[in-house]
GROMACS .gro file of C-alpha atoms in nm:
model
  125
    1UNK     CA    1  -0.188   0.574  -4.585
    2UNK     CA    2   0.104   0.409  -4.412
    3UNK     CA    3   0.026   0.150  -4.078
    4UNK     CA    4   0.241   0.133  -3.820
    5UNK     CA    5   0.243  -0.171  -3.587
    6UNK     CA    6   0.466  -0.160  -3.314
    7UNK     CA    7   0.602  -0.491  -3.098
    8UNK     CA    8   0.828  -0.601  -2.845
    9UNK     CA    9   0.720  -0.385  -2.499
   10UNK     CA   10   0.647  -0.510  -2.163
   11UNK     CA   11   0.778  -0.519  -1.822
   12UNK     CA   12   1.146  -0.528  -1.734
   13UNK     CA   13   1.356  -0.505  -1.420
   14UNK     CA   14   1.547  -0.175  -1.408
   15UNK     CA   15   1.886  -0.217  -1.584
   16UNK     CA   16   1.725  -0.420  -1.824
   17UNK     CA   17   1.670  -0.474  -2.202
   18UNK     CA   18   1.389  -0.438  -2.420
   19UNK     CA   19   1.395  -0.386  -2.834
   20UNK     CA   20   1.075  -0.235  -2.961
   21UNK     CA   21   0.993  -0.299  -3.357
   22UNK     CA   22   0.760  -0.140  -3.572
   23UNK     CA   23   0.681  -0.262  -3.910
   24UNK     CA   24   0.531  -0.043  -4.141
   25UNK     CA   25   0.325  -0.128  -4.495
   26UNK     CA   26   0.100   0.096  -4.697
   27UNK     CA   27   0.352   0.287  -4.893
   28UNK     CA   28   0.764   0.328  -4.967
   29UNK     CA   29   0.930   0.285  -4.630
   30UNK     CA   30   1.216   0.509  -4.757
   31UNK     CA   31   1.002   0.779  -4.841
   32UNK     CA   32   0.984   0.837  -4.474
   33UNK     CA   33   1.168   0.937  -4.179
   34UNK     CA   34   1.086   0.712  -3.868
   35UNK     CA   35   1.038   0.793  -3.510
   36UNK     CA   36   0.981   0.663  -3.169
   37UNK     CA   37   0.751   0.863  -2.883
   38UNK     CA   38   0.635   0.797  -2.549
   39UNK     CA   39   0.354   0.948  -2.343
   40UNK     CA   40   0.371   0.882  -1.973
   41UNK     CA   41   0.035   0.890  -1.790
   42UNK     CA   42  -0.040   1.301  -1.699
   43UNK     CA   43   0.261   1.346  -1.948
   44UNK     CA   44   0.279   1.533  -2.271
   45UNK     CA   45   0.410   1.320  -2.598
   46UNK     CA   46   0.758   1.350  -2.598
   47UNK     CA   47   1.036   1.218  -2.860
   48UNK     CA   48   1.274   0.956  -2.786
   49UNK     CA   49   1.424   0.893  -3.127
   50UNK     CA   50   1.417   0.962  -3.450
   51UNK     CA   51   1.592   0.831  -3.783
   52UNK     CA   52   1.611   0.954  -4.106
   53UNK     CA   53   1.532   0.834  -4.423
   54UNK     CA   54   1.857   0.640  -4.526
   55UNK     CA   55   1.903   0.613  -4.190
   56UNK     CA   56   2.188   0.825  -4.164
   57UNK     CA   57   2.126   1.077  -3.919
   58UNK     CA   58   1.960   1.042  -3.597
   59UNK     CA   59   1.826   1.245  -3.280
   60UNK     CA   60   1.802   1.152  -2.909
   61UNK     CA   61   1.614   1.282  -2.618
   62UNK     CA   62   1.915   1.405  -2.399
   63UNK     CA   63   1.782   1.157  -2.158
   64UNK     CA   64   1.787   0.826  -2.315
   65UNK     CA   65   2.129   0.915  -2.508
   66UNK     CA   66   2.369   0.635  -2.464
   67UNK     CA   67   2.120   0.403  -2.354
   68UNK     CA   68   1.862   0.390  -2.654
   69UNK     CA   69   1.964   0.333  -3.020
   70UNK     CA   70   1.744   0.358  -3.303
   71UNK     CA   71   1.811   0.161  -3.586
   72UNK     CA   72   1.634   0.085  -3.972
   73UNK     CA   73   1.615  -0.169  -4.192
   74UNK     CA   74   1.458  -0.029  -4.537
   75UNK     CA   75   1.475  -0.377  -4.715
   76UNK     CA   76   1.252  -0.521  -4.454
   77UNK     CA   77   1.019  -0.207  -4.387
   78UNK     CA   78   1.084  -0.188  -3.982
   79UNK     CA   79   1.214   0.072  -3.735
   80UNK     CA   80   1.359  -0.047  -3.430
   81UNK     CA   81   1.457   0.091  -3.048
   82UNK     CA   82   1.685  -0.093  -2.847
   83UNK     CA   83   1.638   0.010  -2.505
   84UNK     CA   84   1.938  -0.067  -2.246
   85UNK     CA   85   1.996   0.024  -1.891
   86UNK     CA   86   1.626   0.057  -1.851
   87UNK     CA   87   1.519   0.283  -1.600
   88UNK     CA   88   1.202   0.337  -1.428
   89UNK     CA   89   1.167   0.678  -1.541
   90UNK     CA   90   1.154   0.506  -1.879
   91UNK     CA   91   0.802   0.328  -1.821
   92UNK     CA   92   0.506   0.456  -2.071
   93UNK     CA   93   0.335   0.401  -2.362
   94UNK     CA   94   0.586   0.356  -2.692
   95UNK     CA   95   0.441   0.540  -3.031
   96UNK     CA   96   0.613   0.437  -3.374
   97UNK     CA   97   0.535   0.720  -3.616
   98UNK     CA   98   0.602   0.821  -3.946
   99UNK     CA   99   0.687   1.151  -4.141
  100UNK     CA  100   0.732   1.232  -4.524
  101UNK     CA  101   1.030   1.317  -4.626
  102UNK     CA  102   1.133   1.542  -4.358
  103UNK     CA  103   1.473   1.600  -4.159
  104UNK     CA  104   1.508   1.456  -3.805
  105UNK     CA  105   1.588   1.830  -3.688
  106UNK     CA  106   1.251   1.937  -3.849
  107UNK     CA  107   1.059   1.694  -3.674
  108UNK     CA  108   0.818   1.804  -3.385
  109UNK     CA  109   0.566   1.604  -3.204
  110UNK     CA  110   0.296   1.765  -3.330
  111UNK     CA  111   0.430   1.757  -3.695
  112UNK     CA  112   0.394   1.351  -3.773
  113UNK     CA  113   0.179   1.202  -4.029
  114UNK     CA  114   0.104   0.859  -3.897
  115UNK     CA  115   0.112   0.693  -3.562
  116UNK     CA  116   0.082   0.321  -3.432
  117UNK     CA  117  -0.124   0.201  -3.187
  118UNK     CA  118   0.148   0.217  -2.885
  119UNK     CA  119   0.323  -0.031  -2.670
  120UNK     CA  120   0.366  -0.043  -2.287
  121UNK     CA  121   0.667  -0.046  -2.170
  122UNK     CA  122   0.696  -0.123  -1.761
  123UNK     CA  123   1.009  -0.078  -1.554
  124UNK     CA  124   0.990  -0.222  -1.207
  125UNK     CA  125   1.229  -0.075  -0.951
   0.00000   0.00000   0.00000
């Protein structure tokens, strides 16, 4: 089993900042690509980002693309997202997950092995 915990949302003025961290424990960090998800009330689960293993290659949602940057640090077992130029469109709930040894093109929503519990993430206008 590997847990997720995710940290860092809340609310935030459009044009804003927020970095989201999830630290994960249970097994080999490495052994797993990481991802970040949202779900938007009356909204499917979509991806925002995703990071590979060695944290080489990564893969936006064309909409957060030059605004969002996913990042990993291996050594400390944590995936971040920093979030810039917040918009409002941007406001849901933020899902860490977790998939063995896969390839950030392979990925689908439906195809990860662990999840966190979310984080809310509010833009005002």
């Amino acid at each position: 089993q590997v847990q997720l915990v995710e940290s860092g949302g809340g609310l935030v003025q459009a044009g804003g900042s927020l970095r989201l961290s999830c630290a994960a424990s249970g097994r080999t960090f490495s052994d797993y690509a990481m991802g970040w998800f949202r779900q938007a009330p009356g909204k499917e689960r979509d991806i925002v980002a995703l990071i590979s293993r060695s944290g080489g290659s990564t893969r936006y949602a064309d909409s957060v693309k030059g605004r969002f940057t996913i990042s990993r640090d291996n050594a400390k077992n944590t995936v971040y997202l920093q979030m810039n130029r917040l918009r409002p469109e941007d406001a849901a709930v933020y899902y860490c997950a977790a998939r063995y040894r896969t390839t950030v093109q392979a990925w689908g929503v439906t195809s990860s092995d662990y999840w966190g519990q979310g984080t809310q993430v509010t833009v005002s206008s």
